[in-house]
PDB file of C-alpha atoms in Angstrom:
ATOM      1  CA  UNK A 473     -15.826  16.075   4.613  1.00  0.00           C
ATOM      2  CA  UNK A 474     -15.327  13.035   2.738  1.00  0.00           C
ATOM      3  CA  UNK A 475     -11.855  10.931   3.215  1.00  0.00           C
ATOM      4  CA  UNK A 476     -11.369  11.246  -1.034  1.00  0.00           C
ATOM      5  CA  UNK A 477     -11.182  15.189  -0.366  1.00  0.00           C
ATOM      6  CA  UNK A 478      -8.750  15.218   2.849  1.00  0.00           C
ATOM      7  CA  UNK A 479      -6.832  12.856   1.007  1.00  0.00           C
ATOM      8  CA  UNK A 480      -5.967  14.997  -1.815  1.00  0.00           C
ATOM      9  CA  UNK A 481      -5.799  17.907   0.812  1.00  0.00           C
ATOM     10  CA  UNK A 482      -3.170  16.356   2.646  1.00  0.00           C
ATOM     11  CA  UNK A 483      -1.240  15.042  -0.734  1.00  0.00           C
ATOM     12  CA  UNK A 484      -1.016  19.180  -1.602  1.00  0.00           C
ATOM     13  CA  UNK A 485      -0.333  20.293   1.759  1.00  0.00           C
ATOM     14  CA  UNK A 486       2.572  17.616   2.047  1.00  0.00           C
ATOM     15  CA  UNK A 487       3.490  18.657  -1.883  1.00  0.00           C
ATOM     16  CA  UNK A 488       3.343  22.564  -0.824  1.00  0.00           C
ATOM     17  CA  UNK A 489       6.281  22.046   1.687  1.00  0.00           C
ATOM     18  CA  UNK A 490       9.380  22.870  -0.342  1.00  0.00           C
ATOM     19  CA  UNK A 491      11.936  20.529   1.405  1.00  0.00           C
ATOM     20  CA  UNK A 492       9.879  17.632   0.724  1.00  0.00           C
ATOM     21  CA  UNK A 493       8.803  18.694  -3.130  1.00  0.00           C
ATOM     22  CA  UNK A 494      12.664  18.813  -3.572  1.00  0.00           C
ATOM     23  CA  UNK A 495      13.298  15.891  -1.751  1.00  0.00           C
ATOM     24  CA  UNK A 496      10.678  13.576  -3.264  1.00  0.00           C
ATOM     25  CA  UNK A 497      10.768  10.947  -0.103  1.00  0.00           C
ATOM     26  CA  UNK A 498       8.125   8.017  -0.743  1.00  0.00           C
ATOM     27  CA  UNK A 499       5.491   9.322   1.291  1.00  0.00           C
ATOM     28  CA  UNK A 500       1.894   7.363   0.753  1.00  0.00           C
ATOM     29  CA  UNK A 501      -1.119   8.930   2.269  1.00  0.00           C
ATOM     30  CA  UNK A 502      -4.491   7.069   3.385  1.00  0.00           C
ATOM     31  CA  UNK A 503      -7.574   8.252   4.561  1.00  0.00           C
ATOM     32  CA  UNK A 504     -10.233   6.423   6.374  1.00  0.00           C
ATOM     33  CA  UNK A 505     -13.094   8.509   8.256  1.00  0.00           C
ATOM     34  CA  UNK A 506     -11.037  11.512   8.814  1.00  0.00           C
ATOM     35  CA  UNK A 507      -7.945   9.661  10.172  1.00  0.00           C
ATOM     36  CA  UNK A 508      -4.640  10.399   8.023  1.00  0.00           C
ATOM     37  CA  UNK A 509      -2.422   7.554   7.696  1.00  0.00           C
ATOM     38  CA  UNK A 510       1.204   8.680   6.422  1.00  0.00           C
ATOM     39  CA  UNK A 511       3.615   5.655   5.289  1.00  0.00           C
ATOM     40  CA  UNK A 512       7.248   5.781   3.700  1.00  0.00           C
ATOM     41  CA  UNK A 513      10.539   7.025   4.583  1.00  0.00           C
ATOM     42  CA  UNK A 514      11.939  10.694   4.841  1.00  0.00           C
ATOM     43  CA  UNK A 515      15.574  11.418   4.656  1.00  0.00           C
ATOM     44  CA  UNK A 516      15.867  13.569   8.149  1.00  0.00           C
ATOM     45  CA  UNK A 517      13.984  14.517  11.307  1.00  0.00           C
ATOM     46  CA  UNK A 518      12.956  17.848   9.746  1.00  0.00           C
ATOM     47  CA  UNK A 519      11.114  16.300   6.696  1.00  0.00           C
ATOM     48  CA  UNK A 520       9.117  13.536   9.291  1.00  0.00           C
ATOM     49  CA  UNK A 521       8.153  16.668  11.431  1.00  0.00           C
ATOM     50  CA  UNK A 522       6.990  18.976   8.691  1.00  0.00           C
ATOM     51  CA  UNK A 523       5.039  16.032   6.632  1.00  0.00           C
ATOM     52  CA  UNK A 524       3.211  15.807  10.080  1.00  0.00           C
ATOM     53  CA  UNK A 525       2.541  19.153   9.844  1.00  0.00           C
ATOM     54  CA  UNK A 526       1.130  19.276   6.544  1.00  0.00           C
ATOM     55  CA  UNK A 527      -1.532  16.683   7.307  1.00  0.00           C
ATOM     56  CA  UNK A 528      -2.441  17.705  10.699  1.00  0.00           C
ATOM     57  CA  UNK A 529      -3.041  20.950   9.849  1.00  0.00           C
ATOM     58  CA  UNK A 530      -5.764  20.046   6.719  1.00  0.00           C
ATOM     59  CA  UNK A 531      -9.488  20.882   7.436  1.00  0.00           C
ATOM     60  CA  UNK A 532     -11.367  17.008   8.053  1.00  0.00           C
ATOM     61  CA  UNK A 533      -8.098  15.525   9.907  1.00  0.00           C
ATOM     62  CA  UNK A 534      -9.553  13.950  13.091  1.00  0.00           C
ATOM     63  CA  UNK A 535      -6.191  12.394  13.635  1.00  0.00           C
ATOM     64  CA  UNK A 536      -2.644  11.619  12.125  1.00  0.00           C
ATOM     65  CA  UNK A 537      -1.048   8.425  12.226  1.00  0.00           C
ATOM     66  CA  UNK A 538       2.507   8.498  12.021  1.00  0.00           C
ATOM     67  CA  UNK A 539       3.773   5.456   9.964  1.00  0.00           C
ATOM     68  CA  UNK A 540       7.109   7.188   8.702  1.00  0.00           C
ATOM     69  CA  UNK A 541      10.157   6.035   9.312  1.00  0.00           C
ATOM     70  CA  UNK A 542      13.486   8.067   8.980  1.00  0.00           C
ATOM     71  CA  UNK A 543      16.785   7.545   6.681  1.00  0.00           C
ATOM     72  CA  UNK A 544      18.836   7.314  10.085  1.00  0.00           C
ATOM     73  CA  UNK A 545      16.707   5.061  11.779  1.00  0.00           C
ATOM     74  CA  UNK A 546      16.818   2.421   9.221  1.00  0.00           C
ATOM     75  CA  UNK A 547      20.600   2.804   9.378  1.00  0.00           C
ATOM     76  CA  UNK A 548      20.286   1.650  13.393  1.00  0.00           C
ATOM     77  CA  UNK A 549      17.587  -0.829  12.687  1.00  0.00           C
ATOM     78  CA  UNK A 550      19.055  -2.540  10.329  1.00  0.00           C
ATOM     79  CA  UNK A 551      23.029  -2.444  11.696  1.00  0.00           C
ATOM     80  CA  UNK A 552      21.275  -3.525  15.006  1.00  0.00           C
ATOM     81  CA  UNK A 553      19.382  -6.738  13.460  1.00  0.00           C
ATOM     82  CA  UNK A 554      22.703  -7.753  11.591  1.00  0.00           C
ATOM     83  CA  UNK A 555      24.478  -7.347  14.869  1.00  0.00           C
ATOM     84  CA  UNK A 556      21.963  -8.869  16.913  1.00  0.00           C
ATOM     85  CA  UNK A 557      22.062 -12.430  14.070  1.00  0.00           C
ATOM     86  CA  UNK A 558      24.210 -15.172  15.410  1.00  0.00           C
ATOM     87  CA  UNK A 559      24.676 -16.218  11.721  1.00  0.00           C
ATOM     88  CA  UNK A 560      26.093 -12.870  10.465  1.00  0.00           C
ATOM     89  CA  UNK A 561      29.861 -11.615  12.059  1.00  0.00           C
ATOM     90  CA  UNK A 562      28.804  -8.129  11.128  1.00  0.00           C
ATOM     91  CA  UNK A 563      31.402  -6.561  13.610  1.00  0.00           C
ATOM     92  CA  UNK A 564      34.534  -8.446  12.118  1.00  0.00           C
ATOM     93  CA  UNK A 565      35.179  -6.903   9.624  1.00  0.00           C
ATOM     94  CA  UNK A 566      31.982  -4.970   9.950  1.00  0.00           C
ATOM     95  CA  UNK A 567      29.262  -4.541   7.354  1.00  0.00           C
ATOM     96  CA  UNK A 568      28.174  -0.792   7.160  1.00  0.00           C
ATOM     97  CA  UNK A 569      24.322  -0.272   6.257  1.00  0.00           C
ATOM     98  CA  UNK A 570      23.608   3.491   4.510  1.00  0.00           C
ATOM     99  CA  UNK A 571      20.086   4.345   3.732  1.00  0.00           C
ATOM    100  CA  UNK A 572      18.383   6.921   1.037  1.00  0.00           C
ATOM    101  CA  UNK A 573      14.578   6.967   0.733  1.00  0.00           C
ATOM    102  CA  UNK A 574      14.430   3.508   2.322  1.00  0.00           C
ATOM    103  CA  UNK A 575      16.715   1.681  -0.234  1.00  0.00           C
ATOM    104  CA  UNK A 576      19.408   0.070   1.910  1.00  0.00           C
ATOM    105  CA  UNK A 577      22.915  -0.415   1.189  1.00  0.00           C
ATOM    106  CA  UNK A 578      25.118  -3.057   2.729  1.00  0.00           C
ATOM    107  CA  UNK A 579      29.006  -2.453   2.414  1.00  0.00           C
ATOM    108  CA  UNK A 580      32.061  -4.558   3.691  1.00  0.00           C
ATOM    109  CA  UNK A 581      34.101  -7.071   2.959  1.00  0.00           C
ATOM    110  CA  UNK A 582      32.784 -10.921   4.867  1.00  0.00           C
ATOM    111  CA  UNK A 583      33.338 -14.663   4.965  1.00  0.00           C
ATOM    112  CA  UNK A 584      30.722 -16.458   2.491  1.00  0.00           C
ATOM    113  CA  UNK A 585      28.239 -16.259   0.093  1.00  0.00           C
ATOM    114  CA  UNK A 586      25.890 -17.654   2.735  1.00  0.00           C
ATOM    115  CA  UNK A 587      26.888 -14.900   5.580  1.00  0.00           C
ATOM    116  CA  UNK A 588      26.057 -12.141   2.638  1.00  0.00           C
ATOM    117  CA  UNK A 589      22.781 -13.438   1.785  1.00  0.00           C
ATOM    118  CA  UNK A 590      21.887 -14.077   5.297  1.00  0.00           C
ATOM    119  CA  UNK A 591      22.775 -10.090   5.672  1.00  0.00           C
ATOM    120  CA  UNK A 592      20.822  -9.011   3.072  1.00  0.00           C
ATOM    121  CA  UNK A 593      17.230 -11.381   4.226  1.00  0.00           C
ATOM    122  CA  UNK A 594      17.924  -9.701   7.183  1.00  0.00           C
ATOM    123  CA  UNK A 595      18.127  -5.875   5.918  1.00  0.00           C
ATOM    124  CA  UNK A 596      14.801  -6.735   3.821  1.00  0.00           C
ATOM    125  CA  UNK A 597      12.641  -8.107   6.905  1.00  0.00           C
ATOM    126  CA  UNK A 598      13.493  -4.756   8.455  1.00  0.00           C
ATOM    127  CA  UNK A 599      10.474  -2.921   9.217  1.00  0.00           C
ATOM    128  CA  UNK A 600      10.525   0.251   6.498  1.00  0.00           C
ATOM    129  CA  UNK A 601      13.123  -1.044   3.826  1.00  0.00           C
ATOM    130  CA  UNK A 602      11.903  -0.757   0.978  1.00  0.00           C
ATOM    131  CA  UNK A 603      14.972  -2.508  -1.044  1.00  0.00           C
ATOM    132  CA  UNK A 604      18.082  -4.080  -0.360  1.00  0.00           C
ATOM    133  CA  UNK A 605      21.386  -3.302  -2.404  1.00  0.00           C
ATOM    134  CA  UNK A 606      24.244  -5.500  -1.575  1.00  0.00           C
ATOM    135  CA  UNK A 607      27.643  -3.982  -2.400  1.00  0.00           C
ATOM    136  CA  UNK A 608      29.487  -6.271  -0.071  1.00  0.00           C
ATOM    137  CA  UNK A 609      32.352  -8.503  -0.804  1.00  0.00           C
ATOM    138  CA  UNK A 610      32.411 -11.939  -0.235  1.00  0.00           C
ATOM    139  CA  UNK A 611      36.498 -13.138   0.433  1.00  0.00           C
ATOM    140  CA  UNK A 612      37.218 -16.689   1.800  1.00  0.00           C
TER     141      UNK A 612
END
């Protein structure tokens, strides 16, 4: 079966499941000799397992590579990256990090301009983010 065909098999399949239709995560789907690539972000464990699912079950999949990443776990990635920055004070007063469809939000009140940007850089070289919001607050 050629990849063109699974492609658009596993774009319906993932389309047929209702929690995703209604959900609408940015979920990009590749083919290359029978191997189903999935990329984006899903907003819960349930979604991730169930777009899974939906490929591996398509007639042609060989094989399906998982390349999702979940709402939550961007929260942790990105909290743990600000923490882990010796530039960024993200505990005092800390900086919380939310995250819908892979659009990070950064929230808090912090010392400088430069400690804000520095957060944000940070959020955006996190593997999975798709964009960076800032709605911190920058009080000297």
């Amino acid at each position: 079966m050629e990849d063109n065909y699974i492609k658009e098999a596993v774009d319906e399949a993932i389309d047929d499941v209702e929690l995703i239709r209604q959900g609408n995560p940015p979920i990009t789907v590749s083919v290359q000799d029978g191997v189903v690539t999935l990329a984006g972000v899903v907003m819960s464990g349930q979604m991730h397992r169930l777009a899974l699912m939906a490929a591996a079950t398509r007639e042609g999949v060989v094989k399906v590579i998982d390349g999702l990443y979940e709402d939550r776990d961007l929260e942790i990635a990105v909290a743990g990256r600000l923490a882990e920055d010796p530039a960024i004070d993200a505990l005092r007063p800390p900086i919380l990090v939310s995250s819908y469809k892979g659009r990070v939000t950064l929230t808090g009140v912090i010392d400088s301009e430069e400690m804000a940007e520095r957060a944000l850089m940070v959020a955006a070289q996190t593997p999975g983010v798709l964009d960076v919001y800032s709605a911190l607050k920058v009080i000297a």
